[in-house]
Coordinates of C-alpha atoms and ligand atoms in Angstrom, one line a residue:
M1 CA 0.0 0.0 0.0
D2 CA 1.4 3.4 -1.0
S3 CA 2.2 5.3 2.2
Q4 CA 1.3 8.7 0.8
L5 CA -2.3 9.9 1.5
H6 CA -4.2 11.2 -1.5
I7 CA -6.8 13.8 -0.5
F8 CA -9.6 15.0 -2.8
F9 CA -11.0 18.5 -2.2
F10 CA -14.3 19.3 -3.8
P11 CA -15.4 22.9 -3.1
Y12 CA -18.6 24.6 -4.0
M13 CA -18.1 26.7 -7.0
A14 CA -17.9 30.2 -5.5
H15 CA -14.8 32.2 -4.7
S16 CA -15.4 32.2 -0.9
H17 CA -15.6 28.4 -0.9
M18 CA -12.9 27.7 -3.4
M19 CA -10.2 29.9 -2.0
P20 CA -10.0 28.3 1.4
A21 CA -10.3 24.8 -0.1
I22 CA -7.4 25.5 -2.5
E23 CA -5.4 26.8 0.4
M24 CA -6.3 23.7 2.4
A25 CA -5.1 21.5 -0.5
K26 CA -1.8 23.4 -0.4
L27 CA -1.6 22.9 3.3
F28 CA -2.1 19.1 3.1
A29 CA 0.4 18.9 0.2
S30 CA 3.0 20.9 2.2
R31 CA 2.7 18.1 4.8
G32 CA 3.5 15.3 2.3
C33 CA 0.0 14.4 1.0
K34 CA -1.0 14.3 -2.6
A35 CA -3.9 16.8 -3.2
S36 CA -6.4 16.8 -6.0
I37 CA -9.0 19.6 -6.4
V38 CA -12.2 18.6 -8.1
S39 CA -13.9 21.3 -10.1
T40 CA -15.5 22.2 -13.4
P41 CA -13.8 23.2 -16.7
A42 CA -14.6 27.0 -16.4
N43 CA -13.2 27.1 -12.8
A44 CA -10.1 25.0 -13.6
P45 CA -7.9 27.8 -15.0
H46 CA -8.3 29.9 -11.9
I47 CA -7.4 26.9 -9.7
H48 CA -4.3 26.2 -11.8
K49 CA -3.2 29.8 -11.3
A50 CA -3.9 29.6 -7.5
I51 CA -1.9 26.4 -7.0
E52 CA 1.0 27.5 -9.2
S53 CA 3.1 28.7 -6.3
G54 CA 2.6 25.3 -4.6
T55 CA 3.4 23.2 -7.7
N56 CA 6.5 25.4 -8.4
L57 CA 7.7 24.4 -4.9
G58 CA 7.3 20.7 -5.9
L59 CA 4.0 20.2 -4.0
E60 CA 1.8 17.4 -5.4
I61 CA -1.4 19.3 -6.2
G62 CA -3.5 18.8 -9.3
V63 CA -6.9 19.6 -10.7
L64 CA -9.5 17.1 -11.8
S65 CA -12.4 18.4 -14.0
I66 CA -16.0 17.2 -14.1
R67 CA -18.5 18.5 -16.6
F68 CA -21.0 21.1 -15.2
P69 CA -24.5 20.4 -16.7
T70 CA -25.2 24.0 -17.7
Q71 CA -27.1 23.0 -20.8
E72 CA -29.4 20.5 -19.0
V73 CA -30.6 23.1 -16.5
G74 CA -30.8 26.1 -18.9
L75 CA -27.8 28.1 -17.8
P76 CA -25.6 30.0 -20.3
E77 CA -22.5 28.1 -21.3
G78 CA -19.6 28.7 -18.9
C79 CA -21.8 29.8 -16.1
E80 CA -20.2 27.5 -13.6
N81 CA -19.5 29.8 -10.6
A82 CA -22.0 31.2 -8.1
N83 CA -20.4 34.5 -8.4
S84 CA -21.7 34.9 -11.9
L85 CA -25.3 34.4 -11.0
T86 CA -27.5 37.5 -11.3
S87 CA -31.0 36.3 -10.4
L88 CA -32.8 34.0 -8.1
E89 CA -33.9 32.0 -11.2
M90 CA -30.2 31.5 -12.1
M91 CA -29.4 30.5 -8.5
N92 CA -32.1 27.8 -8.6
K93 CA -30.8 26.4 -11.8
F94 CA -27.3 26.5 -10.5
F95 CA -28.4 24.5 -7.5
T96 CA -30.1 21.9 -9.7
A97 CA -26.9 21.5 -11.7
V98 CA -24.8 21.2 -8.5
N99 CA -27.1 18.4 -7.4
M100 CA -26.3 16.5 -10.6
L101 CA -22.6 16.3 -9.8
D102 CA -23.0 13.1 -7.7
Q103 CA -22.5 10.7 -10.6
P104 CA -19.4 12.4 -12.1
L105 CA -17.9 12.5 -8.5
E106 CA -18.6 8.8 -8.0
Q107 CA -16.9 8.1 -11.3
L108 CA -13.8 10.0 -10.2
L109 CA -13.7 8.3 -6.8
M110 CA -13.9 4.9 -8.4
E111 CA -11.0 5.7 -10.7
H112 CA -8.7 7.3 -8.2
R113 CA -9.7 5.8 -4.9
P114 CA -8.4 8.7 -2.7
S115 CA -7.8 8.2 1.0
C116 CA -10.2 11.0 1.9
L117 CA -12.7 13.3 0.4
V118 CA -13.1 16.9 1.7
A119 CA -16.3 18.0 0.2
D120 CA -18.3 21.2 0.6
L121 CA -21.3 21.5 2.9
F122 CA -23.4 22.1 -0.2
F123 CA -22.8 18.5 -1.4
P124 CA -24.7 16.4 1.2
W125 CA -24.8 13.4 -1.2
A126 CA -21.0 13.3 -1.1
T127 CA -21.2 11.4 2.2
D128 CA -23.1 8.5 0.6
V129 CA -21.1 8.5 -2.6
S130 CA -17.8 8.2 -0.8
A131 CA -19.2 5.6 1.6
K132 CA -19.7 3.3 -1.4
F133 CA -15.9 3.1 -1.7
G134 CA -15.1 3.1 2.0
I135 CA -13.6 6.6 1.6
P136 CA -14.0 8.9 4.7
R137 CA -15.8 12.1 3.8
L138 CA -14.9 15.3 5.7
V139 CA -17.3 18.3 5.5
F140 CA -16.0 21.8 4.8
H141 CA -18.4 24.5 5.7
G142 CA -16.3 27.6 5.7
F143 CA -18.1 28.5 9.0
S144 CA -16.6 29.6 12.3
F145 CA -17.0 27.3 15.3
F146 CA -19.2 30.0 16.8
A147 CA -21.6 29.9 13.8
L148 CA -21.5 26.1 13.7
C149 CA -22.6 26.0 17.4
A150 CA -25.3 28.7 16.9
L151 CA -26.7 26.9 13.9
A152 CA -26.7 23.5 15.7
S153 CA -28.5 25.0 18.7
L154 CA -31.2 26.7 16.5
L155 CA -31.8 23.5 14.6
R156 CA -32.1 21.4 17.7
H157 CA -34.0 23.7 20.1
E158 CA -35.9 25.9 17.6
P159 CA -36.2 28.9 20.0
H160 CA -37.3 31.1 17.1
K161 CA -40.6 29.2 17.1
Q162 CA -41.4 30.4 20.6
V163 CA -41.3 34.1 20.2
S164 CA -44.3 36.2 19.3
S165 CA -42.7 38.6 16.8
D166 CA -39.9 38.8 14.3
S167 CA -38.2 41.5 16.2
E168 CA -38.4 40.0 19.7
P169 CA -34.9 39.0 20.8
F170 CA -34.4 35.5 22.1
V171 CA -31.4 33.6 23.5
I172 CA -29.7 30.9 21.4
P173 CA -29.9 28.1 24.0
N174 CA -26.9 26.4 25.6
L175 CA -24.1 28.4 24.2
P176 CA -21.1 29.4 26.3
D177 CA -22.3 33.0 26.3
E178 CA -25.7 34.6 26.4
I179 CA -26.2 35.3 22.7
K180 CA -29.4 37.0 21.6
I181 CA -30.8 37.2 18.1
T182 CA -34.1 37.9 16.5
R183 CA -36.1 36.0 13.9
N184 CA -35.5 38.8 11.5
Q185 CA -31.8 38.0 11.5
L186 CA -32.3 34.4 10.7
P187 CA -32.4 33.0 7.1
D188 CA -35.8 32.7 5.5
Y189 CA -35.5 28.9 5.2
M190 CA -35.2 28.7 9.1
K191 CA -38.4 30.7 9.6
E192 CA -40.7 29.0 7.1
E193 CA -40.7 25.8 5.1
T194 CA -39.0 26.4 1.8
E195 CA -37.3 24.1 -0.6
F196 CA -34.0 24.9 1.1
S197 CA -35.4 23.9 4.6
G198 CA -35.5 20.3 3.4
F199 CA -32.1 20.7 2.0
L200 CA -30.8 22.0 5.3
K201 CA -32.0 18.9 7.0
K202 CA -30.1 16.8 4.5
L203 CA -27.0 18.9 5.2
D204 CA -27.4 18.2 8.9
E205 CA -27.8 14.5 8.4
S206 CA -24.9 14.1 5.9
E207 CA -22.7 16.0 8.4
L208 CA -23.7 13.7 11.3
N209 CA -22.9 10.7 9.0
S210 CA -19.6 12.1 7.8
Y211 CA -16.2 11.3 9.1
G212 CA -16.0 14.8 10.6
I213 CA -15.8 18.5 10.0
I214 CA -12.8 20.6 9.0
V215 CA -12.9 24.2 10.2
N216 CA -11.1 27.2 8.8
S217 CA -10.4 28.8 12.2
Y218 CA -7.9 28.6 15.1
Y219 CA -8.4 27.5 18.6
E220 CA -7.3 30.7 20.4
L221 CA -9.9 32.8 18.5
E222 CA -12.9 30.9 19.8
P223 CA -11.8 28.3 22.4
A224 CA -15.1 28.1 24.2
Y225 CA -16.9 27.4 21.0
A226 CA -14.3 24.9 19.6
D227 CA -14.7 23.0 22.9
H228 CA -18.5 23.3 22.9
Y229 CA -18.7 22.0 19.3
R230 CA -16.6 19.0 20.1
N231 CA -17.3 18.2 23.7
V232 CA -20.9 19.3 24.2
L233 CA -22.3 18.8 20.7
G234 CA -20.1 15.7 20.2
M235 CA -18.9 16.7 16.8
K236 CA -15.6 15.3 15.4
A237 CA -13.8 18.4 14.1
W238 CA -10.3 19.6 13.2
H239 CA -9.3 23.3 12.9
V240 CA -6.6 24.0 10.4
G241 CA -6.9 27.8 9.8
P242 CA -6.5 30.5 9.0
T243 CA -5.8 28.7 5.7
F244 CA -4.7 31.8 3.8
L245 CA -1.7 32.3 6.2
C246 CA -0.1 29.2 4.6
N247 CA 0.3 31.3 1.4
E248 CA 1.4 34.5 3.0
E249 CA 5.0 34.3 1.9
K250 CA 4.2 33.6 -1.8
E251 CA 4.8 36.7 -3.8
G252 CA 1.8 38.1 -5.7
Y253 CA -0.7 35.8 -4.0
K254 CA -2.4 38.5 -2.1
A255 CA -3.1 40.4 -5.3
V256 CA -4.6 37.5 -7.3
R257 CA -6.5 35.8 -4.6
G258 CA -10.1 35.0 -5.7
Q259 CA -9.9 36.7 -9.0
E260 CA -7.8 39.3 -10.8
A261 CA -8.2 42.6 -9.0
S262 CA -9.7 45.7 -10.8
I263 CA -6.9 47.8 -9.4
S264 CA -3.2 47.0 -9.7
E265 CA -1.3 46.0 -6.6
Q266 CA 1.1 48.9 -7.2
E267 CA -1.6 51.5 -7.5
C268 CA -3.3 50.3 -4.3
S269 CA -0.1 50.1 -2.3
N270 CA 1.0 53.5 -3.5
W271 CA -2.3 55.1 -2.5
L272 CA -2.1 53.4 0.9
D273 CA 1.6 54.2 1.4
S274 CA 0.8 57.9 1.2
K275 CA -1.5 57.6 4.2
K276 CA -0.9 57.7 8.0
S277 CA -1.2 54.6 10.1
N278 CA -4.7 53.5 10.9
S279 CA -6.2 56.5 9.0
V280 CA -8.1 54.6 6.3
I281 CA -11.3 52.7 6.6
Y282 CA -11.8 49.8 4.1
V283 CA -15.4 49.1 3.0
C284 CA -16.2 45.8 1.2
F285 CA -19.1 43.4 1.3
G286 CA -17.6 40.2 0.0
S287 CA -18.1 38.5 -3.3
L288 CA -21.9 38.0 -3.3
A289 CA -23.7 40.8 -1.6
N290 CA -25.0 43.4 -4.1
F291 CA -26.6 46.6 -2.6
V292 CA -29.2 48.6 -4.5
D293 CA -28.2 52.0 -5.8
S294 CA -30.0 53.9 -3.0
Q295 CA -28.0 52.0 -0.4
L296 CA -24.8 52.8 -2.1
M297 CA -25.8 56.4 -2.1
E298 CA -26.3 56.2 1.7
I299 CA -22.8 54.6 2.1
A300 CA -21.2 57.4 0.0
M301 CA -22.9 60.1 2.1
G302 CA -22.1 58.4 5.4
L303 CA -18.4 58.0 4.4
E304 CA -18.2 61.7 3.3
A305 CA -19.9 62.8 6.5
S306 CA -17.5 60.8 8.7
G307 CA -14.6 62.8 7.2
K308 CA -12.5 59.7 7.2
Q309 CA -10.3 58.4 4.4
F310 CA -11.5 55.3 2.7
I311 CA -11.2 52.5 0.2
W312 CA -14.7 51.4 -0.9
V313 CA -15.2 48.4 -3.1
V314 CA -18.4 48.5 -5.2
K315 CA -19.6 45.8 -7.6
K316 CA -20.0 48.1 -10.6
G317 CA -18.2 48.1 -14.0
K318 CA -15.7 50.7 -15.0
H319 CA -17.0 54.3 -15.0
E320 CA -17.5 55.6 -18.5
E321 CA -16.4 59.2 -18.9
G322 CA -19.3 61.6 -18.9
V323 CA -21.9 59.1 -17.8
K324 CA -23.7 59.9 -14.5
E325 CA -23.6 57.1 -12.0
E326 CA -27.0 57.0 -10.2
W327 CA -25.5 55.5 -7.0
L328 CA -23.0 58.3 -6.3
P329 CA -23.8 61.8 -5.2
E330 CA -23.0 64.6 -7.7
G331 CA -19.3 65.4 -7.8
F332 CA -18.5 62.8 -5.1
E333 CA -15.3 61.4 -6.6
K334 CA -14.0 64.9 -7.4
R335 CA -14.6 66.0 -3.8
M336 CA -13.0 62.8 -2.4
E337 CA -9.9 62.9 -4.7
G338 CA -6.9 61.8 -2.6
K339 CA -9.2 61.1 0.3
G340 CA -11.3 58.2 -0.9
L341 CA -10.6 55.5 -3.4
I342 CA -13.5 53.6 -5.1
V343 CA -12.6 50.2 -6.5
R344 CA -15.2 49.1 -9.1
G345 CA -15.2 45.3 -9.1
W346 CA -12.7 43.2 -7.2
A347 CA -10.1 44.5 -4.7
P348 CA -6.9 42.9 -3.4
Q349 CA -8.5 42.6 0.0
L350 CA -5.7 40.8 1.8
L351 CA -3.1 43.3 0.7
I352 CA -5.4 46.2 1.8
L353 CA -6.3 44.8 5.2
Q354 CA -2.6 44.1 6.0
H355 CA -1.5 47.6 5.1
Q356 CA -0.6 49.6 8.2
A357 CA -2.7 52.6 6.9
V358 CA -5.9 50.6 7.3
G359 CA -7.5 51.2 10.7
A360 CA -10.8 49.5 10.4
F361 CA -13.0 47.4 8.0
V362 CA -16.7 47.8 7.3
T363 CA -17.7 44.2 6.5
H364 CA -20.7 42.0 5.8
C365 CA -19.1 39.4 8.2
G366 CA -18.5 36.7 5.7
W367 CA -16.3 34.3 7.5
N368 CA -13.3 34.7 5.2
S369 CA -13.4 38.5 5.5
T370 CA -13.9 38.3 9.3
L371 CA -10.9 36.0 9.6
E372 CA -8.8 38.1 7.3
S373 CA -9.6 41.2 9.4
V374 CA -8.8 39.5 12.7
C375 CA -5.5 38.2 11.3
A376 CA -4.5 41.7 10.1
G377 CA -5.4 43.1 13.6
V378 CA -8.1 45.3 12.1
P379 CA -11.3 46.0 14.1
M380 CA -14.6 46.0 12.2
V381 CA -17.9 47.7 11.6
T382 CA -20.2 44.8 11.3
W383 CA -22.9 44.9 8.6
P384 CA -24.3 41.4 8.1
V385 CA -26.3 40.7 5.0
S386 CA -27.2 37.0 4.8
A387 CA -25.9 33.4 5.1
E388 CA -24.4 32.9 8.6
Q389 CA -23.2 36.5 8.9
F390 CA -25.5 37.6 11.7
Y391 CA -23.9 34.9 14.0
N392 CA -20.4 36.1 13.0
E393 CA -21.4 39.6 13.9
K394 CA -22.2 38.4 17.5
L395 CA -18.8 36.7 17.7
V396 CA -17.0 39.9 16.6
T397 CA -19.0 42.5 18.6
Q398 CA -20.1 40.6 21.7
V399 CA -17.6 37.7 22.3
L400 CA -14.4 39.1 20.9
G401 CA -15.1 42.8 21.5
I402 CA -13.4 43.9 18.2
G403 CA -16.2 45.5 16.4
V404 CA -19.3 47.8 16.5
G405 CA -22.5 46.9 14.7
V406 CA -23.9 49.4 12.1
G407 CA -27.4 48.3 13.0
A408 CA -28.4 45.9 10.2
K409 CA -31.6 44.2 11.6
K410 CA -32.8 42.0 8.7
W411 CA -31.4 39.0 6.9
A412 CA -31.9 39.6 3.2
R413 CA -30.2 37.5 0.5
L414 CA -27.7 39.6 -1.6
T415 CA -29.3 43.0 -1.0
G416 CA -29.2 43.2 2.8
D417 CA -31.2 45.4 5.3
S418 CA -31.2 49.2 4.6
V419 CA -28.9 51.3 6.8
N420 CA -29.0 55.1 6.7
R421 CA -26.1 57.5 6.3
E422 CA -26.2 58.7 10.0
A423 CA -25.8 55.1 11.3
I424 CA -22.9 54.6 8.9
E425 CA -21.2 57.8 9.9
K426 CA -21.6 57.0 13.6
A427 CA -20.2 53.5 13.3
V428 CA -17.3 54.6 11.2
N429 CA -16.4 57.3 13.8
L430 CA -16.7 54.9 16.7
I431 CA -14.4 52.3 15.1
M432 CA -11.8 54.9 13.9
E433 CA -11.2 57.1 16.9
G434 CA -11.4 57.3 20.7
K435 CA -10.4 55.1 23.6
E436 CA -12.9 52.3 22.8
A437 CA -11.6 52.1 19.2
E438 CA -8.0 51.9 20.5
E439 CA -8.9 49.0 22.8
M440 CA -10.7 47.1 20.1
R441 CA -7.6 47.6 17.8
S442 CA -5.3 46.3 20.4
R443 CA -7.5 43.3 21.1
S444 CA -7.6 42.6 17.3
K445 CA -3.8 42.9 17.1
A446 CA -3.4 40.4 19.9
L447 CA -5.7 37.9 18.1
G448 CA -3.7 38.5 14.9
V449 CA -0.5 37.5 16.6
M450 CA -2.2 34.3 17.9
A451 CA -3.3 33.5 14.4
S452 CA 0.2 33.5 13.1
R453 CA 1.4 31.3 15.9
A454 CA -1.5 28.9 15.4
V455 CA -0.3 27.9 11.9
Q456 CA 3.4 27.6 12.8
E457 CA 4.9 24.3 13.9
G458 CA 3.7 23.6 17.4
G459 CA 0.7 25.9 17.0
S460 CA -2.9 24.7 17.6
S461 CA -3.9 24.6 13.9
Y462 CA -0.6 23.0 12.8
E463 CA -1.0 20.3 15.4
D464 CA -4.6 19.7 14.7
L465 CA -3.7 19.1 11.0
T466 CA -1.0 16.7 12.1
A467 CA -3.6 14.9 14.2
L468 CA -6.0 14.7 11.3
I469 CA -3.4 13.4 8.9
E470 CA -2.4 10.7 11.5
D471 CA -6.1 9.8 12.0
L472 CA -6.6 9.4 8.2
R473 CA -3.4 7.2 8.0
L474 CA -4.8 5.0 10.8
Q475 CA -8.2 4.9 9.2
R476 CA -6.6 3.8 5.9
H477 CA -4.6 1.2 7.7
C478 CA -7.7 -0.2 9.5
C479 CA -10.1 -0.1 6.7
G480 CA -7.8 -0.7 3.8
S481 CA -8.8 2.3 1.7
K482 CA -6.0 3.5 -0.6
Ligands
UDP1 N1 -12.6 39.4 -1.8 C1 -11.6 40.0 -2.4 N2 -11.8 41.1 -3.1 C2 -13.1 41.7 -3.2 C3 -14.1 41.0 -2.5 C4 -13.9 39.9 -1.8 O1 -10.4 39.6 -2.3 O2 -13.2 42.7 -3.8 C5 -12.3 38.1 -1.0 C6 -12.2 38.3 0.4 O3 -10.8 38.6 0.7 C7 -12.6 37.0 1.0 C8 -13.7 36.6 0.0 O4 -13.4 37.3 -1.2 O5 -11.6 36.1 1.0 C9 -15.1 36.8 0.5 O6 -15.5 35.8 1.3 P1 -16.4 36.0 2.5 O7 -16.6 34.7 3.2 O8 -16.0 37.1 3.4 O9 -17.8 36.4 1.9 P2 -18.8 35.9 0.7 O10 -18.1 36.3 -0.6 O11 -18.9 34.4 0.8 O12 -20.0 36.6 1.0

């Protein structure tokens, strides 16, 4: 039997799922495993680019492609990534196509017989498919331990069914801290039976039947919740993050992460280099949230009123000379010249967050963004939109004390709750200046230092990865998988 472990990684096709999975593949490869990333043809070039630095170093990482059934579900050719979906109808079609990937995956598993399959949360059928070949399946959520615990508690105890209104706060039962939330802040599929509610149950079942969970977090960030998840909820879990720290030293990685940035690394660095320490606020809402024009207008006004310098990422195309942009106040960019930088499209987020000029981050609390901010020692203005972001907000503001909420009260897929300019101005000022802001910054910095230690030899994430690899070796030895 070959002594090298061969691990399959099968991420959901969206930047925020693919990036940490690719990084995880590199992490396993750097520890002597062979890693294969399963994806679709349109996503493969990006993955090849992202793993280049690893393969150049002699790491064994490859890409295996399976066909994405765009034609069968009525999606345009090449539409193989959730980031290119522009309507609910497209999302539904995309999900249908995703659920047709079980057969091609089975074929690949049969051909390659890997030692383990790390498959995304959104592929619940992967547990059964891999069981056919005696291959252990690990689930990758991309969630924090905190969010995993909160979700498990809500699913088990259903406290949201015992309140009389959507705005009445209730406690999420049995967590290490008293965490209150409202029904408004929960996803629609938790509040009413939708197609996705059934799917959620399947996810939960497939997770319980899986070999365990792999978490992109580190112990020191959320020790009570890492313990709670394992010891109280009884889940088998390994934390190996922050995964992006394993790529830190590779030149150029920060600039190309996710997709090609709309601004050059040089231009961005030059702009930030000209600013004082902690004087710039970075505003970005991840890869999926897409605010309406009136909300963007409020953000512009709030930022201007705060008087702070900023980099603001907006999902809009290049500005055409002479064309009025409805989402910006008249003359805004002229007034803000030198003070505010608008990036239309994709920004090199890691590079920005790690620049010493950046003093705070207005974020939607996606777990990748949250973790990147924590690691850079940057406190946050929390503005959750959807997914599990309202739980992450509680972790940041209430448990870690490194952020202030902007006051978003409603979960709303893609568009978010509306927040007015005064609330934005207030939150930006609170996080950028004053004693409280200083304290939050210093707590963030301490957590950032702990993150770097966690991934180094002897650190908590490094050791948990060692334990997982040992476990998989033992498993293979006992069960005879390849
Ligand atoms: N990101 C980036 N540039 C952008 C927008 C996002 O590099 O302009 C990256 C960001 O660094 C993070 C990811 O995209 O790694 C977003 O993931 P997250 O979990 O925060 O949110 P999601 O996109 O899933 O809502």
